[in-house]
Amino acid sequence: MASHNDLGHWGERLAEEYLTKKGYSICHRNWKMGHRDLDLTALSPDGDVLVIVEVKTRRDTEYTQPEEAVDWRKIRNLAAAANAYIQRYQVNCDVRFDIISVVGSGQEAQIEHIEDAFSPPMY
């Protein structure tokens, strides 16, 4: 597996641990619909909100912040995948889109959780 894939999987594991410690219940990790995927789906600590989490991991921020990689194309793909997820699991609660950025490698990481990071177009 390419090193950038290893880094991404590492970041997703850290994001999952972070959310769990904050009281979120993880529903799915790397849920796929065709070529689109949702990194993490979770229920908020109160259980009232389905949170779709896009995890962006970088070794450093020399060029850009990780969350800057969530552009309109990515948002459109996330919206389509979320719509399929909601229909498949008959989700009947509010939905929120968060970004978790993970910067670092090895044992050292900085995690930033951006709640309600964007509102995707509706399909």
mmCIF file of C-alpha atoms in Angstrom:
data_model
loop_
_atom_site.group_PDB
_atom_site.id
_atom_site.type_symbol
_atom_site.label_atom_id
_atom_site.label_comp_id
_atom_site.label_asym_id
_atom_site.label_seq_id
_atom_site.Cartn_x
_atom_site.Cartn_y
_atom_site.Cartn_z
ATOM 1 C CA MET A 1 0.000 0.000 0.000
ATOM 2 C CA ALA A 2 1.278 3.476 -0.829
ATOM 3 C CA SER A 3 2.559 5.555 2.074
ATOM 4 C CA HIS A 4 -0.126 8.233 1.533
ATOM 5 C CA ASN A 5 -2.768 5.514 1.975
ATOM 6 C CA ASP A 6 -1.099 4.398 5.207
ATOM 7 C CA LEU A 7 -1.099 8.003 6.411
ATOM 8 C CA GLY A 8 -4.784 8.365 5.545
ATOM 9 C CA HIS A 9 -5.748 5.177 7.387
ATOM 10 C CA TRP A 10 -3.711 6.314 10.395
ATOM 11 C CA GLY A 11 -5.537 9.650 10.404
ATOM 12 C CA GLU A 12 -8.920 7.948 10.177
ATOM 13 C CA ARG A 13 -8.060 5.719 13.154
ATOM 14 C CA LEU A 14 -7.046 8.779 15.187
ATOM 15 C CA ALA A 15 -10.221 10.616 14.187
ATOM 16 C CA GLU A 16 -12.317 7.611 15.201
ATOM 17 C CA GLU A 17 -10.560 7.416 18.599
ATOM 18 C CA TYR A 18 -11.003 11.174 19.067
ATOM 19 C CA LEU A 19 -14.748 11.014 18.352
ATOM 20 C CA THR A 20 -15.242 7.976 20.576
ATOM 21 C CA LYS A 21 -13.537 9.775 23.486
ATOM 22 C CA LYS A 22 -15.889 12.737 22.890
ATOM 23 C CA GLY A 23 -18.912 10.444 23.262
ATOM 24 C CA TYR A 24 -19.795 9.857 19.606
ATOM 25 C CA SER A 25 -20.948 6.391 18.548
ATOM 26 C CA ILE A 26 -19.232 5.272 15.354
ATOM 27 C CA CYS A 27 -21.684 3.737 12.875
ATOM 28 C CA HIS A 28 -19.436 3.036 9.873
ATOM 29 C CA ARG A 29 -15.874 3.567 8.747
ATOM 30 C CA ASN A 30 -15.058 3.859 5.023
ATOM 31 C CA TRP A 31 -18.640 3.242 3.896
ATOM 32 C CA LYS A 32 -18.682 2.918 0.103
ATOM 33 C CA MET A 33 -21.206 3.618 -2.611
ATOM 34 C CA GLY A 34 -19.613 2.914 -5.979
ATOM 35 C CA HIS A 35 -16.472 5.043 -6.226
ATOM 36 C CA ARG A 36 -17.655 7.430 -3.483
ATOM 37 C CA ASP A 37 -17.101 6.890 0.200
ATOM 38 C CA LEU A 38 -17.790 8.340 3.621
ATOM 39 C CA ASP A 39 -14.762 8.256 5.927
ATOM 40 C CA LEU A 40 -16.760 8.051 9.158
ATOM 41 C CA THR A 41 -20.410 8.129 10.096
ATOM 42 C CA ALA A 42 -21.279 8.612 13.741
ATOM 43 C CA LEU A 43 -24.111 9.536 16.060
ATOM 44 C CA SER A 44 -23.613 12.649 18.159
ATOM 45 C CA PRO A 45 -23.212 12.116 21.920
ATOM 46 C CA ASP A 46 -26.922 12.839 22.457
ATOM 47 C CA GLY A 47 -27.852 10.443 19.615
ATOM 48 C CA ASP A 48 -29.918 13.091 17.831
ATOM 49 C CA VAL A 49 -27.613 13.869 14.896
ATOM 50 C CA LEU A 50 -25.990 11.670 12.264
ATOM 51 C CA VAL A 51 -22.545 13.147 11.679
ATOM 52 C CA ILE A 52 -20.829 12.555 8.342
ATOM 53 C CA VAL A 53 -17.118 13.079 8.955
ATOM 54 C CA GLU A 54 -14.556 13.775 6.244
ATOM 55 C CA VAL A 55 -11.057 13.093 7.574
ATOM 56 C CA LYS A 56 -8.108 14.880 5.968
ATOM 57 C CA THR A 57 -4.608 13.857 7.014
ATOM 58 C CA ARG A 58 -1.328 15.550 6.150
ATOM 59 C CA ARG A 59 2.234 15.144 7.386
ATOM 60 C CA ASP A 60 2.565 18.908 7.717
ATOM 61 C CA THR A 61 0.888 22.166 6.716
ATOM 62 C CA GLU A 62 3.758 23.531 4.652
ATOM 63 C CA TYR A 63 1.582 23.976 1.561
ATOM 64 C CA THR A 64 -2.046 23.954 2.715
ATOM 65 C CA GLN A 65 -4.282 23.131 5.634
ATOM 66 C CA PRO A 66 -5.870 19.664 5.328
ATOM 67 C CA GLU A 67 -9.440 20.980 5.383
ATOM 68 C CA GLU A 68 -8.720 23.100 2.289
ATOM 69 C CA ALA A 69 -8.805 19.866 0.280
ATOM 70 C CA VAL A 70 -12.567 19.696 0.805
ATOM 71 C CA ASP A 71 -13.566 21.624 -2.303
ATOM 72 C CA TRP A 72 -16.909 21.835 -4.106
ATOM 73 C CA ARG A 73 -16.260 18.588 -6.006
ATOM 74 C CA LYS A 74 -15.560 16.710 -2.795
ATOM 75 C CA ILE A 75 -18.632 18.252 -1.160
ATOM 76 C CA ARG A 76 -20.778 17.193 -4.124
ATOM 77 C CA ASN A 77 -19.467 13.607 -3.868
ATOM 78 C CA LEU A 78 -19.998 13.557 -0.106
ATOM 79 C CA ALA A 79 -23.567 14.779 -0.568
ATOM 80 C CA ALA A 80 -24.323 12.014 -3.083
ATOM 81 C CA ALA A 81 -22.806 9.329 -0.842
ATOM 82 C CA ALA A 82 -24.596 10.720 2.229
ATOM 83 C CA ASN A 83 -27.890 10.706 0.371
ATOM 84 C CA ALA A 84 -27.416 7.031 -0.528
ATOM 85 C CA TYR A 85 -26.421 6.242 3.082
ATOM 86 C CA ILE A 86 -29.483 8.029 4.476
ATOM 87 C CA GLN A 87 -31.790 6.155 2.112
ATOM 88 C CA ARG A 88 -30.161 2.774 2.699
ATOM 89 C CA TYR A 89 -30.273 3.014 6.508
ATOM 90 C CA GLN A 90 -33.526 5.015 6.595
ATOM 91 C CA VAL A 91 -31.943 7.728 8.728
ATOM 92 C CA ASN A 92 -34.616 9.801 10.403
ATOM 93 C CA CYS A 93 -32.666 12.465 12.268
ATOM 94 C CA ASP A 94 -30.721 15.623 11.565
ATOM 95 C CA VAL A 95 -27.522 15.260 9.539
ATOM 96 C CA ARG A 96 -24.361 17.315 9.974
ATOM 97 C CA PHE A 97 -21.143 17.398 7.949
ATOM 98 C CA ASP A 98 -17.894 17.743 9.923
ATOM 99 C CA ILE A 99 -14.243 17.783 8.942
ATOM 100 C CA ILE A 100 -11.495 16.384 11.121
ATOM 101 C CA SER A 101 -7.999 17.408 10.113
ATOM 102 C CA VAL A 102 -5.049 15.394 11.344
ATOM 103 C CA VAL A 103 -1.551 16.794 10.932
ATOM 104 C CA GLY A 104 1.529 14.770 11.829
ATOM 105 C CA SER A 105 2.913 11.273 11.608
ATOM 106 C CA GLY A 106 4.020 8.517 13.930
ATOM 107 C CA GLN A 107 3.141 9.276 17.547
ATOM 108 C CA GLU A 108 2.664 13.041 17.149
ATOM 109 C CA ALA A 109 -0.552 14.464 15.729
ATOM 110 C CA GLN A 110 -2.610 17.615 15.929
ATOM 111 C CA ILE A 111 -6.341 17.046 15.548
ATOM 112 C CA GLU A 112 -8.829 19.768 14.689
ATOM 113 C CA HIS A 113 -12.552 19.029 14.642
ATOM 114 C CA ILE A 114 -14.605 21.439 12.551
ATOM 115 C CA GLU A 115 -18.258 20.874 13.360
ATOM 116 C CA ASP A 116 -20.910 21.760 10.790
ATOM 117 C CA ALA A 117 -18.103 22.518 8.338
ATOM 118 C CA PHE A 118 -20.319 22.863 5.266
ATOM 119 C CA SER A 119 -23.831 22.438 3.937
ATOM 120 C CA PRO A 120 -23.834 20.372 0.758
ATOM 121 C CA PRO A 121 -26.281 20.868 -2.092
ATOM 122 C CA MET A 122 -29.400 18.759 -1.730
ATOM 123 C CA TYR A 123 -30.200 16.011 -4.259
#
